[in-house]
PDB file of C-alpha atoms in Angstrom:
ATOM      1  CA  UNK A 236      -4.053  35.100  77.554  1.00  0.00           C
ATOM      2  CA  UNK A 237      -3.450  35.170  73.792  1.00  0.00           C
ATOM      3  CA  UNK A 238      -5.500  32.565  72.143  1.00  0.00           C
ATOM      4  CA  UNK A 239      -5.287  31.247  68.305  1.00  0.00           C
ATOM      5  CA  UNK A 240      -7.956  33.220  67.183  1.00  0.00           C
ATOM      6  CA  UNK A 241      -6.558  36.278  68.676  1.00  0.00           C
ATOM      7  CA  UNK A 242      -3.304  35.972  66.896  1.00  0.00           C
ATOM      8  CA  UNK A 243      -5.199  35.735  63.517  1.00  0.00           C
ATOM      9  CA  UNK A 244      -7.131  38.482  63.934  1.00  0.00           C
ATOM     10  CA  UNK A 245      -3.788  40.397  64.234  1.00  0.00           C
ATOM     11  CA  UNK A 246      -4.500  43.057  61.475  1.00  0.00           C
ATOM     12  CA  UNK A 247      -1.173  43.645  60.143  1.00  0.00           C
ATOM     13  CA  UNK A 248       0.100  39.495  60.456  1.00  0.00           C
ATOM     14  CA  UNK A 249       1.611  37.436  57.739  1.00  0.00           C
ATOM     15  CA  UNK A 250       0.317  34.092  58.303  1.00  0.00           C
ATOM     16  CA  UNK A 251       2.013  31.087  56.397  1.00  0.00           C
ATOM     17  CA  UNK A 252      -0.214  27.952  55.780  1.00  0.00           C
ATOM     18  CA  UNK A 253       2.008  24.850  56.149  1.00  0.00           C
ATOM     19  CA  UNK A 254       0.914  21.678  54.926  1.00  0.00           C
ATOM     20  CA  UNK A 255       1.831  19.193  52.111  1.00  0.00           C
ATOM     21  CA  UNK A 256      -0.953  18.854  49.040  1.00  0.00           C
ATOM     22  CA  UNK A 257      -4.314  17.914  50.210  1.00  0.00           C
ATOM     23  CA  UNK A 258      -4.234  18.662  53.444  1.00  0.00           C
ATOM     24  CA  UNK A 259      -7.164  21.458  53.200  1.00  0.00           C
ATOM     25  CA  UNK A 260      -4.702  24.857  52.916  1.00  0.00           C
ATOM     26  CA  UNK A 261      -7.271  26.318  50.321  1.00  0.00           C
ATOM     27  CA  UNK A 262     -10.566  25.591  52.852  1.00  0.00           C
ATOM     28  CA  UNK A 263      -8.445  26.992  55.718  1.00  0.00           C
ATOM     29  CA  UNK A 264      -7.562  29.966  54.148  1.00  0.00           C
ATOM     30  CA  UNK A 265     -11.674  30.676  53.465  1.00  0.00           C
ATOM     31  CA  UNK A 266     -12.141  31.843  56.772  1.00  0.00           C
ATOM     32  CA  UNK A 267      -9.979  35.565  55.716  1.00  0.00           C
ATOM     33  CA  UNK A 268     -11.180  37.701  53.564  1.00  0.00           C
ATOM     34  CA  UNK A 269     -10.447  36.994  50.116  1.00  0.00           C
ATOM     35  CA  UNK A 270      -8.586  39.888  49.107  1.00  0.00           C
ATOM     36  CA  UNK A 271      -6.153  38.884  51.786  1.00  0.00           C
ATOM     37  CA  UNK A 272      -5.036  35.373  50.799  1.00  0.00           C
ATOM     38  CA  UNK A 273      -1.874  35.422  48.176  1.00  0.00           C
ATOM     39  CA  UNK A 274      -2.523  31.851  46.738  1.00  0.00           C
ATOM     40  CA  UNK A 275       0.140  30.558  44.734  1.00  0.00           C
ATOM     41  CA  UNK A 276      -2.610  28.273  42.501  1.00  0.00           C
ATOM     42  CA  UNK A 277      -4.155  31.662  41.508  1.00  0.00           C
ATOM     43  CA  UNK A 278      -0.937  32.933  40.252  1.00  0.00           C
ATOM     44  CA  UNK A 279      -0.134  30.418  38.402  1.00  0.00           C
ATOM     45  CA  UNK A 280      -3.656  30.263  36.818  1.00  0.00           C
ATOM     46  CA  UNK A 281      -2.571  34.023  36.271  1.00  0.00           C
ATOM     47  CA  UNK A 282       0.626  33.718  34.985  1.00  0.00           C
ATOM     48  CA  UNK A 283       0.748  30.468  33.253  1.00  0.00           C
ATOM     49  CA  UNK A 284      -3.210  29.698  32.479  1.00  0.00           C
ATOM     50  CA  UNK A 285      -3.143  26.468  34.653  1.00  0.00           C
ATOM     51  CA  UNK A 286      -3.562  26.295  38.397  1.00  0.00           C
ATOM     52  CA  UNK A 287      -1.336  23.395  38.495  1.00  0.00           C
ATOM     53  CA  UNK A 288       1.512  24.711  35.838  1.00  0.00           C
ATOM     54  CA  UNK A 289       5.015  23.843  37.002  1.00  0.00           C
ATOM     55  CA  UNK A 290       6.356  25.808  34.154  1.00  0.00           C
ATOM     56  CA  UNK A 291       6.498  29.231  35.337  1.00  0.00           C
ATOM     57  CA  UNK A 292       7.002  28.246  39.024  1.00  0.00           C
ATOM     58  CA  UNK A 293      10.597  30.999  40.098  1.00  0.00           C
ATOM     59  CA  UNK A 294       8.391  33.767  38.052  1.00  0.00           C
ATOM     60  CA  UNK A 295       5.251  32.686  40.330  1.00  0.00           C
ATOM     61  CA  UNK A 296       7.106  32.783  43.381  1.00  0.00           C
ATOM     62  CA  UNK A 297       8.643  36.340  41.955  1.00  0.00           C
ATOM     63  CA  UNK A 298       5.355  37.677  41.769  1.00  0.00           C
ATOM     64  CA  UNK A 299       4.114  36.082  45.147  1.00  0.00           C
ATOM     65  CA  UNK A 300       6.857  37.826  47.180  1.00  0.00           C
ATOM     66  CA  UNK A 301       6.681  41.048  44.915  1.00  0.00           C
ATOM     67  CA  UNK A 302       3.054  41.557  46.170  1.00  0.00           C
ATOM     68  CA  UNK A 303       4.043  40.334  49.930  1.00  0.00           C
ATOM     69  CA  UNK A 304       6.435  43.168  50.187  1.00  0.00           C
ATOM     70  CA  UNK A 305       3.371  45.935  49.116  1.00  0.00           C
ATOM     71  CA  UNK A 306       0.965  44.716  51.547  1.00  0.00           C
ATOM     72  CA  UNK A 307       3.620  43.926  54.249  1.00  0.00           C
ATOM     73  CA  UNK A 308       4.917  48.038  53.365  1.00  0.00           C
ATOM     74  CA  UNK A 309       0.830  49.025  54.004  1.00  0.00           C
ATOM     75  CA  UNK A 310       0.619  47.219  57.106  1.00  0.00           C
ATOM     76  CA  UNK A 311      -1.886  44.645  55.868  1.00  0.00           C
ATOM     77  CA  UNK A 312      -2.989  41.524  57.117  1.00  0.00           C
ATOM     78  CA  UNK A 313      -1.255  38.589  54.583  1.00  0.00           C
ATOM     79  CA  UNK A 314      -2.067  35.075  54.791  1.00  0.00           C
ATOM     80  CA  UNK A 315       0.469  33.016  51.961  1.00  0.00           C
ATOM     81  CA  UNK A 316      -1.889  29.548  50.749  1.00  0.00           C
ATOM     82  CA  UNK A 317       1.209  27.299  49.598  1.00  0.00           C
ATOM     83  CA  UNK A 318       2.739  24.345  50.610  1.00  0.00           C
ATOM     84  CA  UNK A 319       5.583  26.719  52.337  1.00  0.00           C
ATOM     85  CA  UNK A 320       7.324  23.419  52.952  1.00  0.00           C
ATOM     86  CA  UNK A 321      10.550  24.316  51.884  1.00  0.00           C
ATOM     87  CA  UNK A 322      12.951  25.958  54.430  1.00  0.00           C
ATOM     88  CA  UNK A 323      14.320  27.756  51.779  1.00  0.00           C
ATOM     89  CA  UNK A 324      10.741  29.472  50.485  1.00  0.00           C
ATOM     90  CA  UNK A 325      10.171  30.167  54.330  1.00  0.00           C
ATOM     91  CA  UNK A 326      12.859  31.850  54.918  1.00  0.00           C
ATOM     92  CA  UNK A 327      12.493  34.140  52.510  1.00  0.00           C
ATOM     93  CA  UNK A 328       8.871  35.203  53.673  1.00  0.00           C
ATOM     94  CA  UNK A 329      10.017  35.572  57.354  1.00  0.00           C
ATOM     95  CA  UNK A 330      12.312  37.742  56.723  1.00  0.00           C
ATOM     96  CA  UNK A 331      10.222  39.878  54.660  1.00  0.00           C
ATOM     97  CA  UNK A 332       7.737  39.958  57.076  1.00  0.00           C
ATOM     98  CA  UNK A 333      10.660  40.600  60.226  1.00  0.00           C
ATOM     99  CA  UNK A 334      11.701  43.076  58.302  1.00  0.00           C
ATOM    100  CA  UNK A 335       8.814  45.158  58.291  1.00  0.00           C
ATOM    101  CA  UNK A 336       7.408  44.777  62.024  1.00  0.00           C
ATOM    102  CA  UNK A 337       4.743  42.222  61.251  1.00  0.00           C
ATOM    103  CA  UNK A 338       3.580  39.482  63.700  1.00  0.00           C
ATOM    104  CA  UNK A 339       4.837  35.779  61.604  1.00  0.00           C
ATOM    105  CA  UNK A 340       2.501  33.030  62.155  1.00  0.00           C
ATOM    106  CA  UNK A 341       3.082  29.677  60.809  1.00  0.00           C
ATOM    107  CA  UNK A 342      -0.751  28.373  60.620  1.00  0.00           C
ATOM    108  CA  UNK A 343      -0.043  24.178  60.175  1.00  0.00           C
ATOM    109  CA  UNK A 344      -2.384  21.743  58.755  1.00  0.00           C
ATOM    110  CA  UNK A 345      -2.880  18.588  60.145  1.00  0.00           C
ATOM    111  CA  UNK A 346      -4.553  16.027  58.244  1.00  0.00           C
ATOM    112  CA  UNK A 347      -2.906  12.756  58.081  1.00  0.00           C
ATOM    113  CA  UNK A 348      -0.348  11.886  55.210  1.00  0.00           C
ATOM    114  CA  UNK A 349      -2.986   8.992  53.911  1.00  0.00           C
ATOM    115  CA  UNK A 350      -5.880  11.930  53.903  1.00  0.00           C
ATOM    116  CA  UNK A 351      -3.519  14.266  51.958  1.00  0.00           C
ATOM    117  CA  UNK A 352      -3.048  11.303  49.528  1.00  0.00           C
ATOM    118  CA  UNK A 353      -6.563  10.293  49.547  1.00  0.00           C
ATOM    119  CA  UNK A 354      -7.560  13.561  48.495  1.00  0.00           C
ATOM    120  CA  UNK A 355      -4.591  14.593  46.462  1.00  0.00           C
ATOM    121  CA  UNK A 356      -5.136  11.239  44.257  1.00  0.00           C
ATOM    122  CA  UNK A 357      -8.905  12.860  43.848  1.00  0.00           C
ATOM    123  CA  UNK A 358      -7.628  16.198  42.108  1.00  0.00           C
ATOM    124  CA  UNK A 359      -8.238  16.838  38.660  1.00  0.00           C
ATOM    125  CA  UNK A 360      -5.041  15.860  36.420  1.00  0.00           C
ATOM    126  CA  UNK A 361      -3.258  18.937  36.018  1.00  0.00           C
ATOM    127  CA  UNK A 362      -3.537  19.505  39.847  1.00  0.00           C
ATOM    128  CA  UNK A 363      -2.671  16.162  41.354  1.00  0.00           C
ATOM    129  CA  UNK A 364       1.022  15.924  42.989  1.00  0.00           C
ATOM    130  CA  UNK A 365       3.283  12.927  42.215  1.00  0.00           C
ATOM    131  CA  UNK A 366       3.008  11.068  45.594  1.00  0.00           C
ATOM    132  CA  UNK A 367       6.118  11.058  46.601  1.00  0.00           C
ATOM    133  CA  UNK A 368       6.329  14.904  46.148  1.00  0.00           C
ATOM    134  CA  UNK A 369       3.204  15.072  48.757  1.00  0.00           C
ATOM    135  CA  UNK A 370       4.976  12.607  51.278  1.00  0.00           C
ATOM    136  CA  UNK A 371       8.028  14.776  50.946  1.00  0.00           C
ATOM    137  CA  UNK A 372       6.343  17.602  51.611  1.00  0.00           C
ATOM    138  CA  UNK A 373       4.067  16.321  54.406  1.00  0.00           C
ATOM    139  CA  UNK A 374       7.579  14.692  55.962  1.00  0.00           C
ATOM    140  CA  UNK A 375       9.562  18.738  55.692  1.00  0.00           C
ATOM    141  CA  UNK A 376       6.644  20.064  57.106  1.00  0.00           C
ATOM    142  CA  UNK A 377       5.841  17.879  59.883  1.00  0.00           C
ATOM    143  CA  UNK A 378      10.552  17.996  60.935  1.00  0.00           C
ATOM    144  CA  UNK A 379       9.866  21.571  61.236  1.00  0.00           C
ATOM    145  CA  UNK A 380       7.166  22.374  63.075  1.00  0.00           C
ATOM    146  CA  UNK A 381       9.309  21.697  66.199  1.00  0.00           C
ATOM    147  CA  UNK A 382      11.625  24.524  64.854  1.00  0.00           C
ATOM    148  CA  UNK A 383       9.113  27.120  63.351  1.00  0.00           C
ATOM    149  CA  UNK A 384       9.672  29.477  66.001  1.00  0.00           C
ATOM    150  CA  UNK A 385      13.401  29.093  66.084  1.00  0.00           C
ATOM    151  CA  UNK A 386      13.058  29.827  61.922  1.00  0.00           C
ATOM    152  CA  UNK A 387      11.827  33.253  63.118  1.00  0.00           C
ATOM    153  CA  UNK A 388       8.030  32.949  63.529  1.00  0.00           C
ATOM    154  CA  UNK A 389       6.066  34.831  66.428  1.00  0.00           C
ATOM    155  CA  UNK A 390       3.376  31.765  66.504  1.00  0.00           C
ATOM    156  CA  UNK A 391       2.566  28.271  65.830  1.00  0.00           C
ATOM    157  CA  UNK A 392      -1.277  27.487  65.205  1.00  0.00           C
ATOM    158  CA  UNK A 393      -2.816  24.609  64.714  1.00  0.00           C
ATOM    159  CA  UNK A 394      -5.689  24.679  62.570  1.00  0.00           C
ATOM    160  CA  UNK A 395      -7.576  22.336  64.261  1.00  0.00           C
ATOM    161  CA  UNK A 396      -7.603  24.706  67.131  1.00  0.00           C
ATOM    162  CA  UNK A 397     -10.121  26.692  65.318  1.00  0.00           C
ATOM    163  CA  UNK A 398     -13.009  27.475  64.396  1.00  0.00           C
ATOM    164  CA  UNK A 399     -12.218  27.390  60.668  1.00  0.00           C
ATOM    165  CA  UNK A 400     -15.795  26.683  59.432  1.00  0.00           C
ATOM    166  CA  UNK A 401     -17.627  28.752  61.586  1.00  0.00           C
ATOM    167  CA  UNK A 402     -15.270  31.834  60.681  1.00  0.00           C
ATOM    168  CA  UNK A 403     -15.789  30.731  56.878  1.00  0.00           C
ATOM    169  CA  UNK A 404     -19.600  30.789  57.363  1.00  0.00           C
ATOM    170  CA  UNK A 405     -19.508  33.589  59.214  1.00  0.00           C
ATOM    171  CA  UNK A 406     -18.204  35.803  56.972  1.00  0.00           C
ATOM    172  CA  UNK A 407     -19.503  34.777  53.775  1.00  0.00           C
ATOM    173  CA  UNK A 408     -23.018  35.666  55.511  1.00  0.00           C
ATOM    174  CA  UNK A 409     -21.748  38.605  56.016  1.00  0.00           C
ATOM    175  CA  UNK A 410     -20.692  39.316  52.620  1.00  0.00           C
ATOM    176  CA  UNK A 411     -23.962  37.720  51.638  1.00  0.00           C
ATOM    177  CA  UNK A 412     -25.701  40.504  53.113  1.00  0.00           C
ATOM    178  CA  UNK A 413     -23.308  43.162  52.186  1.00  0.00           C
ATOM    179  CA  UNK A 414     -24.727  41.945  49.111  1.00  0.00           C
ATOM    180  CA  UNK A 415     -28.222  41.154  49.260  1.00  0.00           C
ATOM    181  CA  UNK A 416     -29.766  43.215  46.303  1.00  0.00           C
ATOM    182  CA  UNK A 417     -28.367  41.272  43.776  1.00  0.00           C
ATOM    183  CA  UNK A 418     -28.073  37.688  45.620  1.00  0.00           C
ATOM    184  CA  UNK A 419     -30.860  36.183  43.482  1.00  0.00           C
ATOM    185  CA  UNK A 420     -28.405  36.600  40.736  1.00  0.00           C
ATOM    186  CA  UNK A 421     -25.369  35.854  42.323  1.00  0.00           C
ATOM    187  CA  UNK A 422     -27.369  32.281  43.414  1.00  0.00           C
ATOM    188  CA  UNK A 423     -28.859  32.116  39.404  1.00  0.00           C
ATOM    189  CA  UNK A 424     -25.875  33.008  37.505  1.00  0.00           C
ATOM    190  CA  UNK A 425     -22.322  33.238  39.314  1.00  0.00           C
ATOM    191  CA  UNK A 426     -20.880  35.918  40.361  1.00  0.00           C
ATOM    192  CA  UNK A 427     -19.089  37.154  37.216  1.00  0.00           C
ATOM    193  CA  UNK A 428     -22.663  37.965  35.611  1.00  0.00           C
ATOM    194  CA  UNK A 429     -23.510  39.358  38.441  1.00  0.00           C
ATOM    195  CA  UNK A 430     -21.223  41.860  37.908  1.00  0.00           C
ATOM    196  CA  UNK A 431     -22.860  43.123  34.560  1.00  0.00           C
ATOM    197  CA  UNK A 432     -25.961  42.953  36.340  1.00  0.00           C
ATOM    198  CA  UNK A 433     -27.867  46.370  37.789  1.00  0.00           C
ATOM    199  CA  UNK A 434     -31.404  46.341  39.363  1.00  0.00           C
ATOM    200  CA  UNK A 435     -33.617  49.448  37.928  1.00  0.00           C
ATOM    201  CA  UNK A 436     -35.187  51.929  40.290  1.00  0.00           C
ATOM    202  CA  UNK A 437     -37.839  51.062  42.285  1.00  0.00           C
ATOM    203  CA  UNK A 438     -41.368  51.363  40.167  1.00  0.00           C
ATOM    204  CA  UNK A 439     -44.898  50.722  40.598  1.00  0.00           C
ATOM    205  CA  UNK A 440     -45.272  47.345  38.657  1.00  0.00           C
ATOM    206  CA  UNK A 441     -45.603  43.955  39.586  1.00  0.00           C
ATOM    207  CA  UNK A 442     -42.364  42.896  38.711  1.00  0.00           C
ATOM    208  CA  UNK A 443     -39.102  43.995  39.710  1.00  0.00           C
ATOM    209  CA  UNK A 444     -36.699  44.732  36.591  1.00  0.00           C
ATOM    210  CA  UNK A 445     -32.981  44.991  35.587  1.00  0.00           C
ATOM    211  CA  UNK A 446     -30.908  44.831  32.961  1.00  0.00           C
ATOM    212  CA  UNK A 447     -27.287  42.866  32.112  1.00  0.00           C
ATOM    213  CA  UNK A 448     -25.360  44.872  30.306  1.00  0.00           C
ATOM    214  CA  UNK A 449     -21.542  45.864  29.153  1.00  0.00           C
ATOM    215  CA  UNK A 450     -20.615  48.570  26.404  1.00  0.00           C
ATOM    216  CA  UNK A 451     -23.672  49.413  24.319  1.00  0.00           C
ATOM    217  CA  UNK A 452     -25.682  46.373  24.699  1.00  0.00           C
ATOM    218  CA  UNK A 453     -28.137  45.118  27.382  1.00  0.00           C
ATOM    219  CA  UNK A 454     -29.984  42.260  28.054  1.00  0.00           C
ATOM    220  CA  UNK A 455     -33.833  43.179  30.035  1.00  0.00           C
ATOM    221  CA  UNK A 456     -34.575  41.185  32.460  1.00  0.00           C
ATOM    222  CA  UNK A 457     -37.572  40.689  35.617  1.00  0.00           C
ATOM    223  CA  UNK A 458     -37.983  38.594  38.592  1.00  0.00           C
ATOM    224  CA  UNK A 459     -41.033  36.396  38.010  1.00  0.00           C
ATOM    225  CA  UNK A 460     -42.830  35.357  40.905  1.00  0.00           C
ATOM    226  CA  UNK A 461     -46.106  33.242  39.658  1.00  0.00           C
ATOM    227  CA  UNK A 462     -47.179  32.583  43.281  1.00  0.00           C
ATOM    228  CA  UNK A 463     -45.622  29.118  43.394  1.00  0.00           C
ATOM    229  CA  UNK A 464     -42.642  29.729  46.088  1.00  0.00           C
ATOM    230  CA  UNK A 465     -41.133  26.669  43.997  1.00  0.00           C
ATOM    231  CA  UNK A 466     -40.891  28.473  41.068  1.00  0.00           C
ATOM    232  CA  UNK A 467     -39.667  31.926  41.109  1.00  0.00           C
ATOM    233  CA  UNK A 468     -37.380  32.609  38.694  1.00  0.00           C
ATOM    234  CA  UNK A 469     -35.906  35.125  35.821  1.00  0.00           C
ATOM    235  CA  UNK A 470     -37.436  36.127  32.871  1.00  0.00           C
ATOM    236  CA  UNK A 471     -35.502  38.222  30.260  1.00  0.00           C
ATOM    237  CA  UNK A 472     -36.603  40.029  27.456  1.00  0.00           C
ATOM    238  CA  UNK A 473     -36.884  38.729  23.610  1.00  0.00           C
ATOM    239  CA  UNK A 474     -38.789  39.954  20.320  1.00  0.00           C
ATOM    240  CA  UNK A 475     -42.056  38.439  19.543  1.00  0.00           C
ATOM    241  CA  UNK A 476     -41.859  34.865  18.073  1.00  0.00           C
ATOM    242  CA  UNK A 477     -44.906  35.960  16.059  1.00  0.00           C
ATOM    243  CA  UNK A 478     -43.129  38.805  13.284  1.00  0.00           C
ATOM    244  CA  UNK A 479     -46.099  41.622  13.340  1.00  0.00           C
ATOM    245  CA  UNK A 480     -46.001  41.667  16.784  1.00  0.00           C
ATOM    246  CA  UNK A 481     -43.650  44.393  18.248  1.00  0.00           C
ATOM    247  CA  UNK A 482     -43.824  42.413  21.852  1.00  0.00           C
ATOM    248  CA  UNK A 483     -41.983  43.059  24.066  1.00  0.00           C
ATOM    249  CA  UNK A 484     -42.162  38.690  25.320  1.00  0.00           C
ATOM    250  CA  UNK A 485     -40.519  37.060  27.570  1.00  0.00           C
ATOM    251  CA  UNK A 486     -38.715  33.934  28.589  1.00  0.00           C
ATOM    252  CA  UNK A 487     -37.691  31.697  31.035  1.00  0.00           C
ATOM    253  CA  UNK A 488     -34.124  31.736  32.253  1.00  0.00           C
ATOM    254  CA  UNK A 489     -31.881  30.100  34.386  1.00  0.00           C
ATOM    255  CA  UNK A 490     -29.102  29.669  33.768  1.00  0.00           C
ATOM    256  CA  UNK A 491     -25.754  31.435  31.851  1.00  0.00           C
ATOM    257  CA  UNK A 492     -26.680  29.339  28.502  1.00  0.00           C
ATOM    258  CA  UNK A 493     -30.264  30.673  28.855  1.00  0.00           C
ATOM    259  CA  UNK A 494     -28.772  34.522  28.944  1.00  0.00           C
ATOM    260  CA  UNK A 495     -27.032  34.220  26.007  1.00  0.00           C
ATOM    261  CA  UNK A 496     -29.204  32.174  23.968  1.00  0.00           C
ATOM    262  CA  UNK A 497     -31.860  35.153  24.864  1.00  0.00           C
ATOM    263  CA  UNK A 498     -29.568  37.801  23.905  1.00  0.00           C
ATOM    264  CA  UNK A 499     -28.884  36.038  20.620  1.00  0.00           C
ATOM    265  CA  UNK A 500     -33.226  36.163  20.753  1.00  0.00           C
ATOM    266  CA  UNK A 501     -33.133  32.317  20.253  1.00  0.00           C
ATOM    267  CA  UNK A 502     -34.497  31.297  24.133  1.00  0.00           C
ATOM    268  CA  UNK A 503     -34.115  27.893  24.696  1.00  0.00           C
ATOM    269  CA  UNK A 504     -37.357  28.218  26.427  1.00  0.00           C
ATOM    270  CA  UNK A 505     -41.231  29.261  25.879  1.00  0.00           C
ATOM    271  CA  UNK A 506     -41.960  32.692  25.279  1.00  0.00           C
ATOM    272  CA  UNK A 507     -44.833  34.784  26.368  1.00  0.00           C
ATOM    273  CA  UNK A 508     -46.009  37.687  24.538  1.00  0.00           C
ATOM    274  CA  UNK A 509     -47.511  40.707  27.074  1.00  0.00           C
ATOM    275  CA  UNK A 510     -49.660  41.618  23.726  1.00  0.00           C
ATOM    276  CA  UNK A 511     -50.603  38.195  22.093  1.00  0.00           C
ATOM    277  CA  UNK A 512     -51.163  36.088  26.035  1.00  0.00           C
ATOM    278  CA  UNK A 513     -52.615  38.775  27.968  1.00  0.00           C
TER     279      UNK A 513
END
């Protein structure tokens, strides 16, 4: 017997969320791996520099289906985060996805309309819906779930049928570990610093060192660890405060202001000299 979670681990499906505005597509869509999800907010933010930006909406939808049709040509797993509410916008996916041999699944959302509205009405400006756009939507969505498969899909799932925050969990452990040599700084600073971010080899001293750095420049930094499991924290490298003393010091950071107030060598906290507080 073919169960929901079967059907999603199909590895060359095109799952469709379905639901109106605020009804959780974004959470749902967690539980895949990232580079799997085409989300229509993130091409807008691409395209038009806002997340919620009407303006550019046909080109969005242009560039949506453009990269469908690659990863539906490579055989890859797809899952579209969009309203998909309009017959019209499904359609067009279906078909694509028909017409190259790939399991459809329409993945609904089920939230209440008052939830969606609750939580739509909670959205930052430029991303709350008008609504009566979200009851429109939630009303489409919910006249054609009866239909879906008749529209061409190969499955209906419910999301509440799974296991959606387990599978999210899951596999952001997973990438967790994947990525465990530089989750201190992932947890510290984001993940886009951690990407200028390299660990030194191995050496023989107390602390361990590494260095952010892009082009010709580099910050020096160390992993302090002053025996209080409370406080162990970062420390990067800044000149002396004291001007005849060649240092090196250091400083407390945590956080992406402390970085680059270091780097400019004005820390925002305390220094310590290794020559003048030995």
């Amino acid at each position: 017997m073919t169960t929901p979670t079967d059907v999603l681990a199909l590895p060359d499906a095109l799952i469709l969320l379905l639901g109106a505005a605020g009804t959780g597509k974004t959470r749902t869509s967690r539980m895949f791996p990232p580079d799997s999800v085409l989300r229509a907010d993130d091409l807008r933010a691409l395209c038009a520099g806002d997340p919620g930006s009407q303006q550019a909406n046909g080109e969005v939808w242009d560039v949506l289906e453009r990269a469908l049709a690659i990863r539906l040509r490579l055989g890859l797993k797809t899952v579209v985060d969009a309203t998909n509410s309009a017959a019209a916008h499904r359609a067009r996916l279906v078909a694509a996805g028909r017409a190259h041999g790939a399991p459809v699944v329409a993945l609904l959302l089920g939230p209440g309309l008052s939830v969606a509205q609750q939580r739509n009405a909670a959205r930052p400006g430029n991303r709350c819906v008008p609504a009566d756009i979200v009851a429109e939507q939630y009303a489409q969505v919910v006249a054609a779930h009866p239909r879906l498969e008749k529209e061409g899909f190969d499955h209906v799932v419910l999301a509440e049928s799974l296991p959606v925050l387990g599978a999210a969990l899951e596999r952001l452990a997973a990438e967790e570990e994947k990525n465990e040599a530089i989750a201190d700084v992932r947890r510290v600073f984001g993940d886009a610093a951690a990407d200028l971010f390299d660990w030194d080899a191995p050496g023989g001293g107390p602390y361990r060192t590494g260095a952010f750095a892009a082009a010709g420049e580099s910050l020096a930094v160390r992993w302090a660890d002053d025996g209080d499991p409370f406080d162990h924290h970062f420390q990067a490298r800044v000149s002396c405060p004291t001007e005849w003393c060649p240092g090196p010091a250091w400083t407390p950071v945590r956080s992406m202001a402390d970085l680059a107030a270091a780097h400019r060598n004005t820390p925002a906290d305390d220094t310590e000299c290794e020559r003048c507080d030995p």
